[in-house]
Short mmCIF file of C-alpha atoms in Angstrom, two decimals:
data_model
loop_
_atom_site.label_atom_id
_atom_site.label_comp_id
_atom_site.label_asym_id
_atom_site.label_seq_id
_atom_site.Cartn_x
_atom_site.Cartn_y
_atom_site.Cartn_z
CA UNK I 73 0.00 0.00 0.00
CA UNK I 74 2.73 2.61 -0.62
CA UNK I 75 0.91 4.07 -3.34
CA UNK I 76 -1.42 4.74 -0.57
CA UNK I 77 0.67 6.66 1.30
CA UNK I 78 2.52 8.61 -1.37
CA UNK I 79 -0.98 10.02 -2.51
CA UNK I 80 -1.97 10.96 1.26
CA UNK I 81 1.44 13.06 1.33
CA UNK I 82 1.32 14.29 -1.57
CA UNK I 83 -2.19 15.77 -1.14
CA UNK I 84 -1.19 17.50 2.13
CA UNK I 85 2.37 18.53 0.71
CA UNK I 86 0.20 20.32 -1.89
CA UNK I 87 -1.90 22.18 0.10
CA UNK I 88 0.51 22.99 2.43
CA UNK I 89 2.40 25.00 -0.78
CA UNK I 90 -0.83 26.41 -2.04
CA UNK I 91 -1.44 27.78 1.66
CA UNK I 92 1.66 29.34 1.99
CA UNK I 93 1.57 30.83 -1.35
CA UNK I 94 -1.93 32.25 -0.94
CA UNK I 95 -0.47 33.85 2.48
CA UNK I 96 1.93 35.11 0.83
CA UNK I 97 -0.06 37.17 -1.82
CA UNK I 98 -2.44 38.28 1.02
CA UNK I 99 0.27 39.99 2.91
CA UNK I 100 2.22 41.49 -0.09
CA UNK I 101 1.58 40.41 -3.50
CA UNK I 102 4.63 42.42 -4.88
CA UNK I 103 7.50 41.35 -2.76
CA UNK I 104 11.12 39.94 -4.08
CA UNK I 105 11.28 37.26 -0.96
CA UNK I 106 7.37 36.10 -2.47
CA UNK I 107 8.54 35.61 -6.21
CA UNK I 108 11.60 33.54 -4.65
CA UNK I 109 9.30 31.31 -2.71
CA UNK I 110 7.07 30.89 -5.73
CA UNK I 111 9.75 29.70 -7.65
CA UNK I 112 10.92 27.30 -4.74
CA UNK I 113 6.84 26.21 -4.62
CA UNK I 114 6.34 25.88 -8.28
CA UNK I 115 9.76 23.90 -9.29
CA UNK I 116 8.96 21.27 -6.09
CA UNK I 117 5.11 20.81 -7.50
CA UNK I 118 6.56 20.36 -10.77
CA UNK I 119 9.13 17.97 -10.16
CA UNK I 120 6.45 16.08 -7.56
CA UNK I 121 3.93 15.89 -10.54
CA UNK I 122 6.27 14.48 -12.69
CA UNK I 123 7.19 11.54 -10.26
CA UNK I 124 3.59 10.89 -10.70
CA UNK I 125 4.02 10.42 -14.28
CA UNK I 126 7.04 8.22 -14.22
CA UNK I 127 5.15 5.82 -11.91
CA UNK I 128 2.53 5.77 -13.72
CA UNK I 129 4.74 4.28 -16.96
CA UNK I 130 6.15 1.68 -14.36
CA UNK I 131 2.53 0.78 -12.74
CA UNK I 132 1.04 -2.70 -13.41
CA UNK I 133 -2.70 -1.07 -14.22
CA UNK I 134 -2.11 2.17 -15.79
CA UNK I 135 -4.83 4.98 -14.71
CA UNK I 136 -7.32 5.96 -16.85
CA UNK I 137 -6.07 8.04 -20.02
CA UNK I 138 -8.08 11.17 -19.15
CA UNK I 139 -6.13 10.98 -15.52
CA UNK I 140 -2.82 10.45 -16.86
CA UNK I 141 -3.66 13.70 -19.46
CA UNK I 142 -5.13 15.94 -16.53
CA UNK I 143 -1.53 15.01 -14.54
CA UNK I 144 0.37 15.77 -17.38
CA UNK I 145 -1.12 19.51 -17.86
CA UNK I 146 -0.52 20.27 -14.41
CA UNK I 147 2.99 19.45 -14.79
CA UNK I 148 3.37 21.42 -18.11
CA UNK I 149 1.91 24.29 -15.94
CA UNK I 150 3.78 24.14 -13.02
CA UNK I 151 6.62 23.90 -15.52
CA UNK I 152 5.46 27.34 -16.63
CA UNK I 153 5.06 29.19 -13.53
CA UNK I 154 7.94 27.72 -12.12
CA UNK I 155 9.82 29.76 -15.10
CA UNK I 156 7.90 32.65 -15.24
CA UNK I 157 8.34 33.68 -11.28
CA UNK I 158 12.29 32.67 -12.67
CA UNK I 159 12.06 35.72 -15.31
CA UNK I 160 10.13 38.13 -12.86
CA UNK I 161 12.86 38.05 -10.68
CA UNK I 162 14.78 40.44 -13.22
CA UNK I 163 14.69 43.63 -11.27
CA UNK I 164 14.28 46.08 -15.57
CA UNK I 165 12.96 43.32 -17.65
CA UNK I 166 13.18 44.49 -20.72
CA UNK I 167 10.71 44.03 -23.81
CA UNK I 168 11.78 40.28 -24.65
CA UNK I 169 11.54 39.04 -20.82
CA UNK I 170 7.85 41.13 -20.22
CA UNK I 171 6.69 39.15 -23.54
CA UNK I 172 8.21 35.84 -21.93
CA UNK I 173 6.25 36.33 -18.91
CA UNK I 174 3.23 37.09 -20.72
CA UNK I 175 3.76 33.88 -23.01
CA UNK I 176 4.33 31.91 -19.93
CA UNK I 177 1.44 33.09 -17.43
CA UNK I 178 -1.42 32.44 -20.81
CA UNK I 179 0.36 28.97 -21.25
CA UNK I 180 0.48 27.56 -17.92
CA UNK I 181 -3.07 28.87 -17.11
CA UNK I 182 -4.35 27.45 -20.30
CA UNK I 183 -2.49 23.72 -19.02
CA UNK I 184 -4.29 24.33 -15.51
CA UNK I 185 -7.74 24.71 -17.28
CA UNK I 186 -7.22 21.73 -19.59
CA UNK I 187 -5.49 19.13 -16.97
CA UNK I 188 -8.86 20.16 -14.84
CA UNK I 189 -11.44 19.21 -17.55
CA UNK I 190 -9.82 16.44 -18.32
CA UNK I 191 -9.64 15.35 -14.51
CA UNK I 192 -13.29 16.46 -14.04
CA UNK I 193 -13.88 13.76 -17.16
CA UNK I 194 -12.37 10.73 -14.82
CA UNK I 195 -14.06 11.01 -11.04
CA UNK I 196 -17.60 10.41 -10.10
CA UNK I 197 -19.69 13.99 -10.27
CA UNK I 198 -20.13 15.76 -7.50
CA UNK I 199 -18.09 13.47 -5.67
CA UNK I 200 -15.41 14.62 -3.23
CA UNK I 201 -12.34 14.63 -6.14
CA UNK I 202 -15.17 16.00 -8.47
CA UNK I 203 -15.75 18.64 -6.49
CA UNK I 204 -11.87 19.19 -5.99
CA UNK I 205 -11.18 19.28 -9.68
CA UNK I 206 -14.00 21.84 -10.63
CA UNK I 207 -12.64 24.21 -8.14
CA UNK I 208 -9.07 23.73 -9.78
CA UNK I 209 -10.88 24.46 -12.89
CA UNK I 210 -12.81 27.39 -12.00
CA UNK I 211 -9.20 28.85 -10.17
CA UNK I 212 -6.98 28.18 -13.35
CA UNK I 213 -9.82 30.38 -15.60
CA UNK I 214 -9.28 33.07 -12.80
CA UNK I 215 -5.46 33.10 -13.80
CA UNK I 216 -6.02 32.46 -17.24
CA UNK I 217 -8.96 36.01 -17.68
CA UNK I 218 -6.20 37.65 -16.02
CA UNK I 219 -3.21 36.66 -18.34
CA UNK I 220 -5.15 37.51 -20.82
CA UNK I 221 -6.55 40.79 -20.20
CA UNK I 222 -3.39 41.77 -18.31
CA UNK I 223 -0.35 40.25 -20.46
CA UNK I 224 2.57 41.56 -18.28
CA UNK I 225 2.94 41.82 -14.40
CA UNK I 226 3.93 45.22 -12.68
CA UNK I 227 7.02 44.45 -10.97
CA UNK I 228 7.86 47.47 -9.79
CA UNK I 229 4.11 48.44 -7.96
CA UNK I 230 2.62 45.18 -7.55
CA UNK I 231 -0.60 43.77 -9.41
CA UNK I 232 -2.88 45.61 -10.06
CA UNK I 233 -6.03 45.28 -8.28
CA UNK I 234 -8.42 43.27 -11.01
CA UNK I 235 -5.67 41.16 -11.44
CA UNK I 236 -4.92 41.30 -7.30
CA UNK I 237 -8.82 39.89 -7.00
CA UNK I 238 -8.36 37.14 -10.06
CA UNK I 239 -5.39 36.02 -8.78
CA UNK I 240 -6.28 35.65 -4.70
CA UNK I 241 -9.97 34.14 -6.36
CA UNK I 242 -8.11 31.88 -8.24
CA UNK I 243 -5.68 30.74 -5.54
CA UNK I 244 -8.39 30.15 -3.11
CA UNK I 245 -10.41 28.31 -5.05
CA UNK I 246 -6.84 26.16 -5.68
CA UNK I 247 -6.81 25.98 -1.51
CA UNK I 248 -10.56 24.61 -1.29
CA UNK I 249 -9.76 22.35 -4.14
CA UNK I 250 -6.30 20.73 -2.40
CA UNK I 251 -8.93 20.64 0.84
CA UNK I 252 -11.04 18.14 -0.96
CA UNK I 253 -7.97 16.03 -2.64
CA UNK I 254 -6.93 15.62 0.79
CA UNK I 255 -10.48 14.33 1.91
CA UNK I 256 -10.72 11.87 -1.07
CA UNK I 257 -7.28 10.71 -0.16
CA UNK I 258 -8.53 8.70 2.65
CA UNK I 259 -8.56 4.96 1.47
CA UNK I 260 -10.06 1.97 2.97
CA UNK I 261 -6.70 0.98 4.62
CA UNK I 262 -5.21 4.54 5.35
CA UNK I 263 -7.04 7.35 6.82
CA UNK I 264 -6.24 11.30 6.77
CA UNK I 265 -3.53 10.92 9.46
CA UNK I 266 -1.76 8.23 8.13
CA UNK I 267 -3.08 5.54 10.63
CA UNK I 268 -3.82 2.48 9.09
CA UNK I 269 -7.44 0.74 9.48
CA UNK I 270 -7.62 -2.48 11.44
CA UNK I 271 -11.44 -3.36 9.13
CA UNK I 272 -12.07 -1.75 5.64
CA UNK I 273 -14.74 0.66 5.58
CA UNK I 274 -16.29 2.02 2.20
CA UNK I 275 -14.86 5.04 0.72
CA UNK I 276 -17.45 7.56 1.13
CA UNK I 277 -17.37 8.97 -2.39
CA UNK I 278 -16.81 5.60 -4.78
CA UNK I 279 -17.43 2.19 -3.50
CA UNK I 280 -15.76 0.77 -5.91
CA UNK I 281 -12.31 1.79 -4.27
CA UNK I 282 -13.60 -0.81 -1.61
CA UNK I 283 -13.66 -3.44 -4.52
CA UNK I 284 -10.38 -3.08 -5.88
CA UNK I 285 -8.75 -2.84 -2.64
CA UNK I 286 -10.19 -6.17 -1.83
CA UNK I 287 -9.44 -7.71 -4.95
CA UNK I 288 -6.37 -7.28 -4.77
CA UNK I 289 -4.36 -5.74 -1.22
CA UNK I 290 -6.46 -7.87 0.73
CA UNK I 291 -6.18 -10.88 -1.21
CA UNK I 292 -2.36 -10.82 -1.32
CA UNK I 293 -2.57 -10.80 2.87
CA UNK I 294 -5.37 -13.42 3.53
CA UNK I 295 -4.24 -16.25 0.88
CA UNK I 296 -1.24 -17.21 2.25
CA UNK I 297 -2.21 -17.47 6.10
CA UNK I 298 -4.45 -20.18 5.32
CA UNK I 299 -7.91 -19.06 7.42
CA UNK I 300 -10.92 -18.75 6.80
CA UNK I 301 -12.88 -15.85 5.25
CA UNK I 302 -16.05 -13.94 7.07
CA UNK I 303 -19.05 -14.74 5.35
CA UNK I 304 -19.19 -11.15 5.06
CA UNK I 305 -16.07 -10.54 3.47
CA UNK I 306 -17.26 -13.19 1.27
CA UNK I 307 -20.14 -11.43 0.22
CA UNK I 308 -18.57 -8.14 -0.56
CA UNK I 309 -16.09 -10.16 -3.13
CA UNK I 310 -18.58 -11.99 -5.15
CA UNK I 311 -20.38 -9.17 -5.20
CA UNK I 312 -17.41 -6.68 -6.83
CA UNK I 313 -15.66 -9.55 -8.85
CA UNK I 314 -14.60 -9.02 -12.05
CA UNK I 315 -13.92 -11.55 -14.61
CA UNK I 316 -10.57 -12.65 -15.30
CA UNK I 317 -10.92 -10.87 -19.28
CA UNK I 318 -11.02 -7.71 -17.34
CA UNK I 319 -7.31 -7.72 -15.88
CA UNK I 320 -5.97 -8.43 -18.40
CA UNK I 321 -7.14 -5.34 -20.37
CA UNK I 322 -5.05 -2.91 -18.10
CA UNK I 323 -7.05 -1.71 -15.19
CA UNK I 324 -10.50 -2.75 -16.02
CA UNK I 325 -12.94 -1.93 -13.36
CA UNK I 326 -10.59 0.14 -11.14
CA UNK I 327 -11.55 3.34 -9.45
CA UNK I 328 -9.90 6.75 -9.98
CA UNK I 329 -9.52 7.35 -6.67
CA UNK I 330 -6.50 4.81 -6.53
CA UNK I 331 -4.62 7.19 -9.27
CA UNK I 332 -5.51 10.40 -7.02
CA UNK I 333 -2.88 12.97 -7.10
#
């Protein structure tokens, strides 16, 4: 169950960063010492979204394509910012580096948007991760009306204050959305403080997380002790089996909320 615990992490490393950041642009949007953390917070959220993508090549059952998509936007974007705070640290950009920034902030909002539709394509609506994703994608069109209608950043003065509103609308929306990855990564053998679950209980937004679990974590552990199954326990297998066809096709009947980010 590592995979387990490298999502629960993850999902409270991430909104730990987004936090900070939105504190940040709350006390002064315009500072030197913010851009620098920015670039610290965007290049580790990068890097930690591409680790998701190079497990995902090494995985047994691959996530869905749509998840695997919305993961690589985000890391395209982060990619972005992560080099655009890099060029606003330049105390007189000149023409070239204000155009660079502008490129940078349209592209790396645009990624957010996309990677968020495609993630809002993969989990159950209105679910928990649902939820999550829609409020990334409502946040990345707050950063991508202001790229667009502002182009360059004032460096010098700070942002101005449609931008100042987009921007802090868009990052809190980011906050509420980490909020609910963090809920939805609570799995039937971990919960939100990393204790693990003496009984499985059903995931409260997709009961088929339940399913695979038991098809597979809690199959490994049981077989080889040679005891007896609960009736129960029974039950809940027959009634989630899958045919054999199934696994072989590459994650057939597995839920999202194993490949949460």
């Amino acid at each position: 169950p590592w995979m387990d615990y490298f999502s629960l992490v993850s999902a409270w490393l991430f909104l730990l960063w987004t936090g900070l950041m939105l504190a940040g642009f709350v006390a002064d949007s315009g500072s030197y010492l913010l851009t620098v953390f920015c670039v610290l917070a965007n290049a580790e959220l990068f890097l930690h979204y591409a680790c998701f993508l190079c497990l995902f090549t090494f995985m047994a059952h691959a996530p869905p394509t749509s998840y695997t998509l919305g993961v690589y936007n985000y890391t395209i974007g982060y990619l972005a910012f992560t080099l655009l705070y890099l060029a606003s640290m330049t105390q007189h950009p000149s023409i070239a580096t204000q155009a660079l920034i502008s490129g940078l902030y349209n592209g790396g909002s645009f990624m957010f948007t996309i990677g968020s539709l495609f993630l809002l394509r993969v989990f159950p609506a209105f679910g928990v991760l649902w939820c999550g994703s829609m409020c990334f994608a409502i946040g990345s069109c707050c950063f991508l009306l202001d790229a667009l209608q502002l182009c360059t950043v004032d460096l010098d003065c700070g942002l101005p204050d449609t931008s100042r509103t987009l921007n802090l609308t868009g990052l809190i929306l980011f906050l509420i959305g980490r909020i609910y990855f963090v809920l939805g990564s609570e799995t039937s053998r971990l919960d939100l403080l990393f204790r693990e679950r003496t009984a499985p209980t059903t995931h409260h937004d997709d009961p088929g997380q339940l399913s695979f679990l038991k098809r597979v974590y809690s199959r490994r552990e049981t077989q080889g002790r040679g005891r007896r199954q609960p009736r129960q326990e029974q039950d809940v297998r027959r009634a989630w089996a899958k045919p054999k066809k199934e696994k072989r096709e590459g994650g057939a009947g597995r839920s999202p909320h194993d490949f949460q980010i």
